[in-house]
Short mmCIF file of C-alpha atoms in Angstrom, two decimals:
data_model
loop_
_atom_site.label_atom_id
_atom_site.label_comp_id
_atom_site.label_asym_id
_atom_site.label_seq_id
_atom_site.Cartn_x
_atom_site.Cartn_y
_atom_site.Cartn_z
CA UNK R 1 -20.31 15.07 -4.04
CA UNK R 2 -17.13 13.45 -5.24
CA UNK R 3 -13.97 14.40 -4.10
CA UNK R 4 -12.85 16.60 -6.97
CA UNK R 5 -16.25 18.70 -6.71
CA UNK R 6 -14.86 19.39 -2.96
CA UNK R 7 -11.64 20.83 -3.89
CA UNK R 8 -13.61 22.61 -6.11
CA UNK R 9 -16.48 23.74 -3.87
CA UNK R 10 -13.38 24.96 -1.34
CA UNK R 11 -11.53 26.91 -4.15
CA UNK R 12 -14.21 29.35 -4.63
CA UNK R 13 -13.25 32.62 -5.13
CA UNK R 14 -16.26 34.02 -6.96
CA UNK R 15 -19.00 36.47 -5.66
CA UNK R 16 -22.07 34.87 -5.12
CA UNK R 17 -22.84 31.71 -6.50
CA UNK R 18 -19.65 32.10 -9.55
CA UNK R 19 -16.66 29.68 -8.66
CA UNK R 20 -14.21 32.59 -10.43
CA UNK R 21 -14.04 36.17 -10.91
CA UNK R 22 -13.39 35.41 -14.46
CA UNK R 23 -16.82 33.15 -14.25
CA UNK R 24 -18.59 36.51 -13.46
CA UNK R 25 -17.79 38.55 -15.88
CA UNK R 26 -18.12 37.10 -18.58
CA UNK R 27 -21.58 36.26 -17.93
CA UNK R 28 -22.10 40.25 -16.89
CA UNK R 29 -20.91 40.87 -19.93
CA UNK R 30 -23.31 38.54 -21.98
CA UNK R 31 -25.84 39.81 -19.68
CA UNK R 32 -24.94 43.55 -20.94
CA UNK R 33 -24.84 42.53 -24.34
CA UNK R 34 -28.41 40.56 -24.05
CA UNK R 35 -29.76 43.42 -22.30
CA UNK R 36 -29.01 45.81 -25.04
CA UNK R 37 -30.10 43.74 -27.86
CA UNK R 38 -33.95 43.00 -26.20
CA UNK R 39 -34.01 46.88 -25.51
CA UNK R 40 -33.48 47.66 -28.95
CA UNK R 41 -35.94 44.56 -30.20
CA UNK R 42 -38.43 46.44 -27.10
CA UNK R 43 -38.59 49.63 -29.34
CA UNK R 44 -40.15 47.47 -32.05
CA UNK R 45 -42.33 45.38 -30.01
CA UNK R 46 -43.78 47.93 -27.98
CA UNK R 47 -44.43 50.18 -31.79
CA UNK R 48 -46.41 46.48 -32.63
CA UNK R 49 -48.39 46.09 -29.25
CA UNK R 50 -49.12 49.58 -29.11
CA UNK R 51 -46.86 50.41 -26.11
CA UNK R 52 -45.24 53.41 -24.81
CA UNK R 53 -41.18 52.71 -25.78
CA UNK R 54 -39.62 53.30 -23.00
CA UNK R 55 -41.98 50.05 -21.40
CA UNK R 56 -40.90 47.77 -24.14
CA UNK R 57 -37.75 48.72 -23.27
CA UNK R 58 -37.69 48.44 -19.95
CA UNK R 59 -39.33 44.98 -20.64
CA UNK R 60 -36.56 43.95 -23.02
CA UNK R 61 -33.80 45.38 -20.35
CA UNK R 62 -35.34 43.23 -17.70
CA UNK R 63 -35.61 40.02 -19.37
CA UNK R 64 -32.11 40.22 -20.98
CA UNK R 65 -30.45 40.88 -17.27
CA UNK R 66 -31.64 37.64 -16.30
CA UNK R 67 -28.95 35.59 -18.34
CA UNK R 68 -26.76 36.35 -15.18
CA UNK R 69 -28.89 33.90 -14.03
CA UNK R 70 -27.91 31.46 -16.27
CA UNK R 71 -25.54 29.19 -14.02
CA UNK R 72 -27.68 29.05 -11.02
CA UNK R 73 -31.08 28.53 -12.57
CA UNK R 74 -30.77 27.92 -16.12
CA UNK R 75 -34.45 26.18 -16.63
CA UNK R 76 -35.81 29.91 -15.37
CA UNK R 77 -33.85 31.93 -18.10
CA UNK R 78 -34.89 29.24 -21.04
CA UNK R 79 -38.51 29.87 -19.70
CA UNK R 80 -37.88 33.29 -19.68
CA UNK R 81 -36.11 33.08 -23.83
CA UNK R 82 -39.41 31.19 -24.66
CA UNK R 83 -41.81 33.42 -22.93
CA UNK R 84 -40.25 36.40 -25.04
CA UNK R 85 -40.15 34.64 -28.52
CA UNK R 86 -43.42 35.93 -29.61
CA UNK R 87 -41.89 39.64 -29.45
CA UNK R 88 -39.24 38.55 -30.89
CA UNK R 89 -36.79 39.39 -29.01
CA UNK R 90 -33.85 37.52 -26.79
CA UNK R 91 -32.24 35.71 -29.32
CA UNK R 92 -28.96 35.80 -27.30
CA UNK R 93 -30.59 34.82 -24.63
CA UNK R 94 -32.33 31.60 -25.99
CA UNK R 95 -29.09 30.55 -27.63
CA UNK R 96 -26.56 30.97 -23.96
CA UNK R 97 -29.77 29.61 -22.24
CA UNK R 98 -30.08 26.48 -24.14
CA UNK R 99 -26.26 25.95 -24.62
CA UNK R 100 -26.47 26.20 -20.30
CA UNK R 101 -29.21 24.26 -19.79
CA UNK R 102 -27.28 21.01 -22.04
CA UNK R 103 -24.23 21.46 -20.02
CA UNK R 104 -25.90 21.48 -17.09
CA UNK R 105 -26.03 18.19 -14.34
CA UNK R 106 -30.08 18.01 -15.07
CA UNK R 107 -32.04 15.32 -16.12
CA UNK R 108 -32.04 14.59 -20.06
CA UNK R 109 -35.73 14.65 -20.11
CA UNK R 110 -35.90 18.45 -18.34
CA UNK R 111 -33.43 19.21 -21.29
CA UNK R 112 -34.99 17.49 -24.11
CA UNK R 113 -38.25 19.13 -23.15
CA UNK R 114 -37.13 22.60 -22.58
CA UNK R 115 -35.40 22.38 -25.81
CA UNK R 116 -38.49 21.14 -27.67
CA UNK R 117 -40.91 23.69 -26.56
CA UNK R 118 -38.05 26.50 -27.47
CA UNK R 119 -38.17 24.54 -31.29
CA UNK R 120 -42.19 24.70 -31.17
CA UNK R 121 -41.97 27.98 -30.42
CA UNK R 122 -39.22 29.18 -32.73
CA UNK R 123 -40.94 27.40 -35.50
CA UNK R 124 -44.47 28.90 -34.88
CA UNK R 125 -42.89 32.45 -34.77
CA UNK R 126 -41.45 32.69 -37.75
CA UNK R 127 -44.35 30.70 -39.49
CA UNK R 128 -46.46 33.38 -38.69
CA UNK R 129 -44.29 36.12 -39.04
CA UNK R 130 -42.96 34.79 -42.26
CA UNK R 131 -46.87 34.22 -43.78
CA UNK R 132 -47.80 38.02 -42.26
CA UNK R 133 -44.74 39.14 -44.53
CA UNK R 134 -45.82 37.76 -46.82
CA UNK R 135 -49.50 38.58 -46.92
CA UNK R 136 -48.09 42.47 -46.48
CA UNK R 137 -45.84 41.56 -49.33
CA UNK R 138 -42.86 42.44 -47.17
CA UNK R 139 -41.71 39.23 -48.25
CA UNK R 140 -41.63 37.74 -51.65
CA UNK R 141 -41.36 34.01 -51.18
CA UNK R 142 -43.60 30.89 -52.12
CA UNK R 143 -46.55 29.80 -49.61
CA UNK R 144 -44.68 26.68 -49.66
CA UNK R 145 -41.25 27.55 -48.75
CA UNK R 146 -42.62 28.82 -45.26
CA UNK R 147 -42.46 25.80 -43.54
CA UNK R 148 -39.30 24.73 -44.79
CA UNK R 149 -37.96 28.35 -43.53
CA UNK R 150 -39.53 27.77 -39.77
CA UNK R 151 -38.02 24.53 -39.63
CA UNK R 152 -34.57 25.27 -40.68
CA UNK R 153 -34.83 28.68 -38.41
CA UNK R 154 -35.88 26.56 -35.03
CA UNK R 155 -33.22 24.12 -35.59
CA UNK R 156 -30.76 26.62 -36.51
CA UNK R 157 -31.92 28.29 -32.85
CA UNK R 158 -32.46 25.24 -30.98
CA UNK R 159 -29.87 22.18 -32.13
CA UNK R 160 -26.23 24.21 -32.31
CA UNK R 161 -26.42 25.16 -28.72
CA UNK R 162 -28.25 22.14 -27.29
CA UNK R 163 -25.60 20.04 -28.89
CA UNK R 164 -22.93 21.87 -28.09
CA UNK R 165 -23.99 22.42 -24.33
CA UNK R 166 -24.52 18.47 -24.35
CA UNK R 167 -20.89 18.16 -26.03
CA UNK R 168 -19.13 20.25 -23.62
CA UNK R 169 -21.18 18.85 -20.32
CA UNK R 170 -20.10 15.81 -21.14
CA UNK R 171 -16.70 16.62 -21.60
CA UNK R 172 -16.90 18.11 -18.59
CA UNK R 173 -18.18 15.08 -16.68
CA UNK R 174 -15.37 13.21 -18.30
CA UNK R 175 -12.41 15.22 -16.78
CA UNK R 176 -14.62 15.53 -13.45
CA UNK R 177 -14.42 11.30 -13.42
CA UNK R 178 -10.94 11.80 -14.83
CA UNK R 179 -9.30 13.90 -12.05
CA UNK R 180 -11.45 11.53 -9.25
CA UNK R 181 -10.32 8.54 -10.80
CA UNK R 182 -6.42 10.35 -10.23
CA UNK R 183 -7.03 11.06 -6.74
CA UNK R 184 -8.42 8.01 -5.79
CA UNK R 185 -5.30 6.48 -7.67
CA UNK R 186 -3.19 8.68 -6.02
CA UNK R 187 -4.63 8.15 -2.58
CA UNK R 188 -4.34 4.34 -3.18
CA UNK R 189 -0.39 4.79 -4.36
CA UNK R 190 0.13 6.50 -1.29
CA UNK R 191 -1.22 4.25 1.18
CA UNK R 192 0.32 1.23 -0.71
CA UNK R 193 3.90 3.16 -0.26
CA UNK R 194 2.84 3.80 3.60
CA UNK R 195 2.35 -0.17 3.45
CA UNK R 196 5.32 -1.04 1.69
CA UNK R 197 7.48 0.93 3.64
CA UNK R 198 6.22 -0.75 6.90
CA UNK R 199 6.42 -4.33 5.46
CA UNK R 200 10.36 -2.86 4.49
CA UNK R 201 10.77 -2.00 8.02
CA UNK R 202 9.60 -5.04 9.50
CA UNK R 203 11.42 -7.29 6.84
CA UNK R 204 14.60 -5.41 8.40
CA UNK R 205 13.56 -5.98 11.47
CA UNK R 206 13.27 -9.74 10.82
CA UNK R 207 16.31 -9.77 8.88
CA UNK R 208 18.94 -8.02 11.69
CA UNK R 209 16.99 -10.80 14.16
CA UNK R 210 17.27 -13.51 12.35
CA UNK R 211 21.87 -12.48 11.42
CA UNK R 212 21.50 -12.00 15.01
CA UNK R 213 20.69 -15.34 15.78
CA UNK R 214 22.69 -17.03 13.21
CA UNK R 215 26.04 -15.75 14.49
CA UNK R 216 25.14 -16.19 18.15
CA UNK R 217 24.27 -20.37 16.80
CA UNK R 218 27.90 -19.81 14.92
CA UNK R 219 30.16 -18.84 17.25
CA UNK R 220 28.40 -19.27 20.84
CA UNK R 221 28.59 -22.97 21.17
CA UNK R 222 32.08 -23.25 19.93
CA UNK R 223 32.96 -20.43 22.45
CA UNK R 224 31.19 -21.93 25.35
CA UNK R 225 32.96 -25.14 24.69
CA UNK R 226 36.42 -23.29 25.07
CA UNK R 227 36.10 -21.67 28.00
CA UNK R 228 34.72 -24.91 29.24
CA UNK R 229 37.81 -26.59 28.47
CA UNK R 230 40.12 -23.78 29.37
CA UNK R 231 38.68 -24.11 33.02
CA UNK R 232 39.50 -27.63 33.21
CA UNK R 233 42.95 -27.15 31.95
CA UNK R 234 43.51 -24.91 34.82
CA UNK R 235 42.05 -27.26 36.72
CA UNK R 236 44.49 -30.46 36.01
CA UNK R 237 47.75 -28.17 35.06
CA UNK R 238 49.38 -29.41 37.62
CA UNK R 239 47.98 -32.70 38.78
CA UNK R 240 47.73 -34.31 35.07
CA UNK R 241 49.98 -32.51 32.64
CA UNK R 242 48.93 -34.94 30.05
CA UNK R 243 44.98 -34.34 30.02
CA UNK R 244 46.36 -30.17 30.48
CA UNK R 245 47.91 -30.75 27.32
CA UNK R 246 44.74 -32.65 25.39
CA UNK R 247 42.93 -29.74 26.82
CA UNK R 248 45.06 -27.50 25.18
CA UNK R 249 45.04 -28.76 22.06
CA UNK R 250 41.64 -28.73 22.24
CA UNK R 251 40.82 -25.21 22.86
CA UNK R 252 43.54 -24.11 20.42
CA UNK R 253 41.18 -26.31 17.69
CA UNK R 254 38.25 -24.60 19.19
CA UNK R 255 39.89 -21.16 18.95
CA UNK R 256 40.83 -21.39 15.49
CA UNK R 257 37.90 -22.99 14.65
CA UNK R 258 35.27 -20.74 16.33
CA UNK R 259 37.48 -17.41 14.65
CA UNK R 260 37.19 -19.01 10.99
CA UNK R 261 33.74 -18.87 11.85
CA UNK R 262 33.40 -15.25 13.47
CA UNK R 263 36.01 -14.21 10.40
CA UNK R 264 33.78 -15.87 7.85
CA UNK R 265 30.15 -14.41 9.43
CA UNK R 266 32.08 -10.44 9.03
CA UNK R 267 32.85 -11.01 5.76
CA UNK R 268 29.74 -11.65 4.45
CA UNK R 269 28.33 -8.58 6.70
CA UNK R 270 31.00 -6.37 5.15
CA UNK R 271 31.93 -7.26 1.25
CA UNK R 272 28.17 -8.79 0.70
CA UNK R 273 29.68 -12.62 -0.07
CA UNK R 274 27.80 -14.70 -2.13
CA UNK R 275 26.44 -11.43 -3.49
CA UNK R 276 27.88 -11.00 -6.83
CA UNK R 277 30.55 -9.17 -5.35
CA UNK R 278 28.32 -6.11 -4.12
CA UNK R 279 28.77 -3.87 -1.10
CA UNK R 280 26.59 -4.81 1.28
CA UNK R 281 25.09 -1.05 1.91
CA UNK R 282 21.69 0.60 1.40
CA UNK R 283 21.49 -0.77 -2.20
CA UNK R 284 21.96 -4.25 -1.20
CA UNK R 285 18.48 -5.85 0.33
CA UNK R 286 18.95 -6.48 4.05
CA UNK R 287 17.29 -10.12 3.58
CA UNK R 288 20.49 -11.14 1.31
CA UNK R 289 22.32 -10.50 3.72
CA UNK R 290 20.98 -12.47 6.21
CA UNK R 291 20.59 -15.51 3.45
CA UNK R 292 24.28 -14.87 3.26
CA UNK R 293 24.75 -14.62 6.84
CA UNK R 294 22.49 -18.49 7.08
CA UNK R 295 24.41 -19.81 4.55
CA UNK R 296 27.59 -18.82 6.32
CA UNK R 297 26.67 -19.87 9.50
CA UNK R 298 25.66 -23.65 7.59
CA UNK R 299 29.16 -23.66 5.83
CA UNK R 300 31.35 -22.80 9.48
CA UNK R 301 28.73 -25.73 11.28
CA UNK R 302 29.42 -28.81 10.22
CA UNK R 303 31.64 -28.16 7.26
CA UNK R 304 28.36 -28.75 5.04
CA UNK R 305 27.15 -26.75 2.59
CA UNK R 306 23.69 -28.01 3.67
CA UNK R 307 23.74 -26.90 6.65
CA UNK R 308 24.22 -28.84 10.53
CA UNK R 309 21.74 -32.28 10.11
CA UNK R 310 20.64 -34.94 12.75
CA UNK R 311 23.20 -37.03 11.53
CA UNK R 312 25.68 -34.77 13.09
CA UNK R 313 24.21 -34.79 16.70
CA UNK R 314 27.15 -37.47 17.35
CA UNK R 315 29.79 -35.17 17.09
CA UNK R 316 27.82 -32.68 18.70
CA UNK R 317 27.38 -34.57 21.77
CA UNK R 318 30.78 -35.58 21.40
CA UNK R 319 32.35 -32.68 21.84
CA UNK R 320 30.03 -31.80 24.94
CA UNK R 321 31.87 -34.73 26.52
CA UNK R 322 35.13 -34.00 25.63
CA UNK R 323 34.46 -30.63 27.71
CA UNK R 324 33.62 -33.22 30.89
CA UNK R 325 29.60 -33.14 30.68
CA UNK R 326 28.37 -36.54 30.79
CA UNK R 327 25.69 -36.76 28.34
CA UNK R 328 23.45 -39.73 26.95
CA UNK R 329 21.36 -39.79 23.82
CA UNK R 330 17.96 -42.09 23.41
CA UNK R 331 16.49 -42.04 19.33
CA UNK R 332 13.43 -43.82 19.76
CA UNK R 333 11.01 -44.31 16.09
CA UNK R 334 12.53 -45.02 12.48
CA UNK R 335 15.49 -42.33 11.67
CA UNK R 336 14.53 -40.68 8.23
CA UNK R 337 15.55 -37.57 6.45
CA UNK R 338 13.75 -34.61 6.65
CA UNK R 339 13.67 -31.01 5.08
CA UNK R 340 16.81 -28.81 5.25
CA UNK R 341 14.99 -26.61 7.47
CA UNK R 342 13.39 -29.29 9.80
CA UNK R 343 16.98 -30.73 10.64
CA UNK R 344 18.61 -27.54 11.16
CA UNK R 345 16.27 -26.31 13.59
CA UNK R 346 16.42 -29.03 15.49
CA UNK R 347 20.01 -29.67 15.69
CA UNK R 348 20.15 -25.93 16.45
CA UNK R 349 17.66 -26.09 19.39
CA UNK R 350 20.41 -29.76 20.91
CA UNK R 351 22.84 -27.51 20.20
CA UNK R 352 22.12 -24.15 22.12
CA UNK R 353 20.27 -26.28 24.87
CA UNK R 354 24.01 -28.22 25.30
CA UNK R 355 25.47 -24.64 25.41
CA UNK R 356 22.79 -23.48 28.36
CA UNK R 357 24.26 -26.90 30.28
CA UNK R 358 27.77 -25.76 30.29
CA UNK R 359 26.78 -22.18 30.84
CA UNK R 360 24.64 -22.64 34.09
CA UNK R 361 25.14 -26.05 34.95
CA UNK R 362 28.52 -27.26 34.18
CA UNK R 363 29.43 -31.08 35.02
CA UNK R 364 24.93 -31.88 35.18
CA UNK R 365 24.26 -35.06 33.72
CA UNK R 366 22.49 -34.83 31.19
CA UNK R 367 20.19 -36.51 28.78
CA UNK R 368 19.20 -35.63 24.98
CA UNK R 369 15.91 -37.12 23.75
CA UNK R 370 15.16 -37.47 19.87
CA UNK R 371 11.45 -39.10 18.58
CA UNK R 372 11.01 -40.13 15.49
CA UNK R 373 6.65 -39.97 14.99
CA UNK R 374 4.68 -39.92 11.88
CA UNK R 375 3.90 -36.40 11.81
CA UNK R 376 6.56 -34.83 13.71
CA UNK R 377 9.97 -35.04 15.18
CA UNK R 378 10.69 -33.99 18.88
CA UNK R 379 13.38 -33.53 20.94
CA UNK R 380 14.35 -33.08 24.65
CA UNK R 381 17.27 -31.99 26.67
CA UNK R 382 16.89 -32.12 30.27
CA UNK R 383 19.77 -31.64 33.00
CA UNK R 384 20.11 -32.93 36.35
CA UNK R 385 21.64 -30.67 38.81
CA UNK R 386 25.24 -29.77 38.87
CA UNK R 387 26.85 -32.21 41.40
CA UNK R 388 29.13 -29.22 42.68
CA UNK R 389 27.08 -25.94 43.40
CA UNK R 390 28.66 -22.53 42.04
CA UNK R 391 30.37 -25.18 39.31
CA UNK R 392 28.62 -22.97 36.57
CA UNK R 393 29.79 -19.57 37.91
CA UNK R 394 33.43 -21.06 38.06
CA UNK R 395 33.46 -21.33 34.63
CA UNK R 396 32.49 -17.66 34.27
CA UNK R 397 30.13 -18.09 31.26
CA UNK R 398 28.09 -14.80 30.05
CA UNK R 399 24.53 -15.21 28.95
CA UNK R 400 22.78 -12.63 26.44
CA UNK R 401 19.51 -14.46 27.61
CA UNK R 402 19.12 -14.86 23.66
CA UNK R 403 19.31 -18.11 23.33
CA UNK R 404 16.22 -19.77 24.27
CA UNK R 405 14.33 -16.88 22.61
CA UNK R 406 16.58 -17.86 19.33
CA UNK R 407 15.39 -21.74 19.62
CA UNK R 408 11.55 -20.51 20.17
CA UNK R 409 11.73 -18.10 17.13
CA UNK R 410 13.20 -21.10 14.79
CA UNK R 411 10.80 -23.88 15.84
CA UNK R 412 7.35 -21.30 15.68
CA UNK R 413 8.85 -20.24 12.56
CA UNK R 414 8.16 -23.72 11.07
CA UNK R 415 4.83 -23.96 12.85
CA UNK R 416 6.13 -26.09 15.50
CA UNK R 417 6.07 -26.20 19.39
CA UNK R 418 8.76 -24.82 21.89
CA UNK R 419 8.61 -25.73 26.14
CA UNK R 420 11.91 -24.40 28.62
CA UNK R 421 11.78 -24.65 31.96
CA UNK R 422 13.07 -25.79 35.23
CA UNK R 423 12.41 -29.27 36.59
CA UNK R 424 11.07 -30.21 39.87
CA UNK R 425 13.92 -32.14 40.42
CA UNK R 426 16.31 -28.48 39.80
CA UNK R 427 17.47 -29.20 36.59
CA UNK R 428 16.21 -27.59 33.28
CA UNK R 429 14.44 -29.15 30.62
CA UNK R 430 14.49 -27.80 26.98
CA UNK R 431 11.17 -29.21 24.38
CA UNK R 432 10.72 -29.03 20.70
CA UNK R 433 8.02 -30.55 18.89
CA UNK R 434 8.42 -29.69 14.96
CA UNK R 435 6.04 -31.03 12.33
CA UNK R 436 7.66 -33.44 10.08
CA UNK R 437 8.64 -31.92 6.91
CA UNK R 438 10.04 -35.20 4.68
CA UNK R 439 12.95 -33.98 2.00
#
């Protein structure tokens, strides 16, 4: 049963088998109506079969109730209409009957025979009634014209109904197939809005992680680096007011530098930059804002509106040593360019591993690996242990405990490889391995 004929089947609000009130009396009425036409028709029948009246009819009464039967078994009340055409009576019936049994869900062949033997037997009733007419001279008509008047009566009682009831059973089917082909669609719209909204929800999801990580890659290196410095400063104030001054100057750069960057990254999360000008609020797609927020953070890094490179490491490193960390850098394999994406993730994953160094290791040696292979580019930065324990908490240097997760998320994002952990020597050791995309 499909779905539709469910709703249905639940909606009934019938007595017995009718679906509707309205359903039930109307055929109680037809049933009244057919009833009192084969009683009258009895009074005749029972005058030719030499039968009390009142039998024929309380025969006539009895087989014109059963169209009430007409929806629930409508073979039994054409059988019934065909039994009674020899008395000729029950033309109601036949006609409802045979209009019932078309619209009804049964086999074509049940129909098409049912409906023949009704035409047989139309047609040989009124042949012989027709020729005992005329024999009695009740009826003035041609020998001839008798067929051609018990053809066009059996068609007249047999095809208008049968093709109507055919008509309007197919109709029906069509609007049955109709309304399930709307609740299926229906059912499918819904479940493709229950999926849409959860791929929306986890494209925001991905979107506030990934802003997330691209102002923490903005700002926390730069940040790092001056409190770095502004420890040393304090450090040599006094004993080397020269260096205290370089310091200075350099932390003031950093400052200014790292709050261009901070004031650039909250502009494009407030006014929508780089967004035609739009708000950034519920109308404006969460993912353009973190494009925004990328494209930002590539801008402030580097001063490139590509984005940070490899070729850029130098400076990166540099400034690392400026802040007192003494750090070397190997490149083994043929340097090449690679795809946007490639470089940035891997000057991003140097870059927060140099950060982790000053934060929890300040003054380590340390060493930054870069291999250039066929099919992929790695990179290592390892640390030694700080030469003077507790030299890492002097500095005072919070950690989110973001940042690794930040460099794993980037390099599995472009299908690569990501390794942290301590060394057996106490150090740390940060690994990347990132399949070589070539620009």
């Amino acid at each position: 049963m499909t779905t539709t004929g469910e709703v249905h089947q639940g909606a009934v609000t019938g007595p017995w088998w009718w679906t509707r009130w309205r359903s039930a009396v109307l055929d109680m009425s037809l049933a009244a109506v057919s009833a009192v036409e084969c009683s009258l028709e009895g009074i005749q029948f029972s005058r030719d079969a030499g039968l009390p009246v009142p039998v024929g009819m309380a025969f006539g009464l009895f087989a014109g109730v059963t169209l009430l039967l007409r929806r629930k078994w409508p073979v039994a009340v054409v059988l019934v209409s065909i039994a009674i055409t020899p008395a000729q009576m029950g033309f109601l019936l036949g006609l409802v009957g045979l209009y019932t049994l078309a619209a009804s869900e049964l086999p074509r062949r049940i129909i098409g025979a049912l409906a023949g033997m009704s035409f047989v037997g139309m047609f040989i009733v009124t042949y012989v009634r027709a020729h005992q007419g005329m024999v009695r001279g009740d009826l003035s008509i041609a020998g001839g014209f008798i067929p051609f008047l018990s053809v066009t009566t059996a068609l007249g009682m047999t095809a208008p109904p049968v093709l109507l009831g055919l008509y309007v059973g197919a109709r029906r089917r069509l609007m049955e197939s109709l309304r399930e082909r709307a609740d299926s669609l229906e059912r499918e719209l819904m479940l493709l809005a229950e999926r849409a909204e959860e791929r929306a929800e986890w494209a925001r999801n991905e979107e506030r992680t990934r802003i997330a990580r691209e102002m923490h890659d903005v700002v926390a290196h730069r940040v790092s680096l001056m409190v770095v410095h502004a420890a040393a400063l304090q450090a040599v104030a006094r004993k080397d007011p020269e260096k205290a001054v370089k310091n200075a100057a350099l932390v003031g750069d950093m400052g200014r530098q790292a709050l261009t960057e901070l004031r650039e990254m909250l502009g494009v999360l407030r006014t929508g930059e780089g967004l035609a000008g739009r708000s950034v609020r519920d109308d404006v797609p969460l993912a353009a804002v973190g494009a925004a927020a990328a494209a930002a953070a590539s801008r402030a890094v580097g001063d490139s509106s590509e984005g940070p490179c490899l070729a850029e490491l130098d400076e990166l490193i540099g400034q690392s040593a400026a802040a007192g960390m003494v750090v070397h850098l190997s490149v083994e394999g043929r340097v090449r360019a690679y795809a946007r994406e490639v470089e940035q993730t891997a000057y991003r994953v140097v870059q927060e591993a140099l950060t982790n160094v000053h934060k929890h290791a300040a003054g380590a040696k340390t060493h930054v690996r870069l291999a250039h292979r066929s099919a992929e580019i790695a990179m290592q930065v390892e640390n030694e242990p700080p030469s003077e324990p507790g030299s890492a908490q002097s500095a005072r240097l919070p950690s989110g405990g973001n940042g690794l997760v930040g460099m794993k998320e980037r390099v599995s994002a472009l299908g690569g490889v990501f390794v942290s952990g301590p060394t057996d020597a106490g150090g740390f050791r940060v690994s990347a391995v990132i399949p070589a995309q070539v620009a």
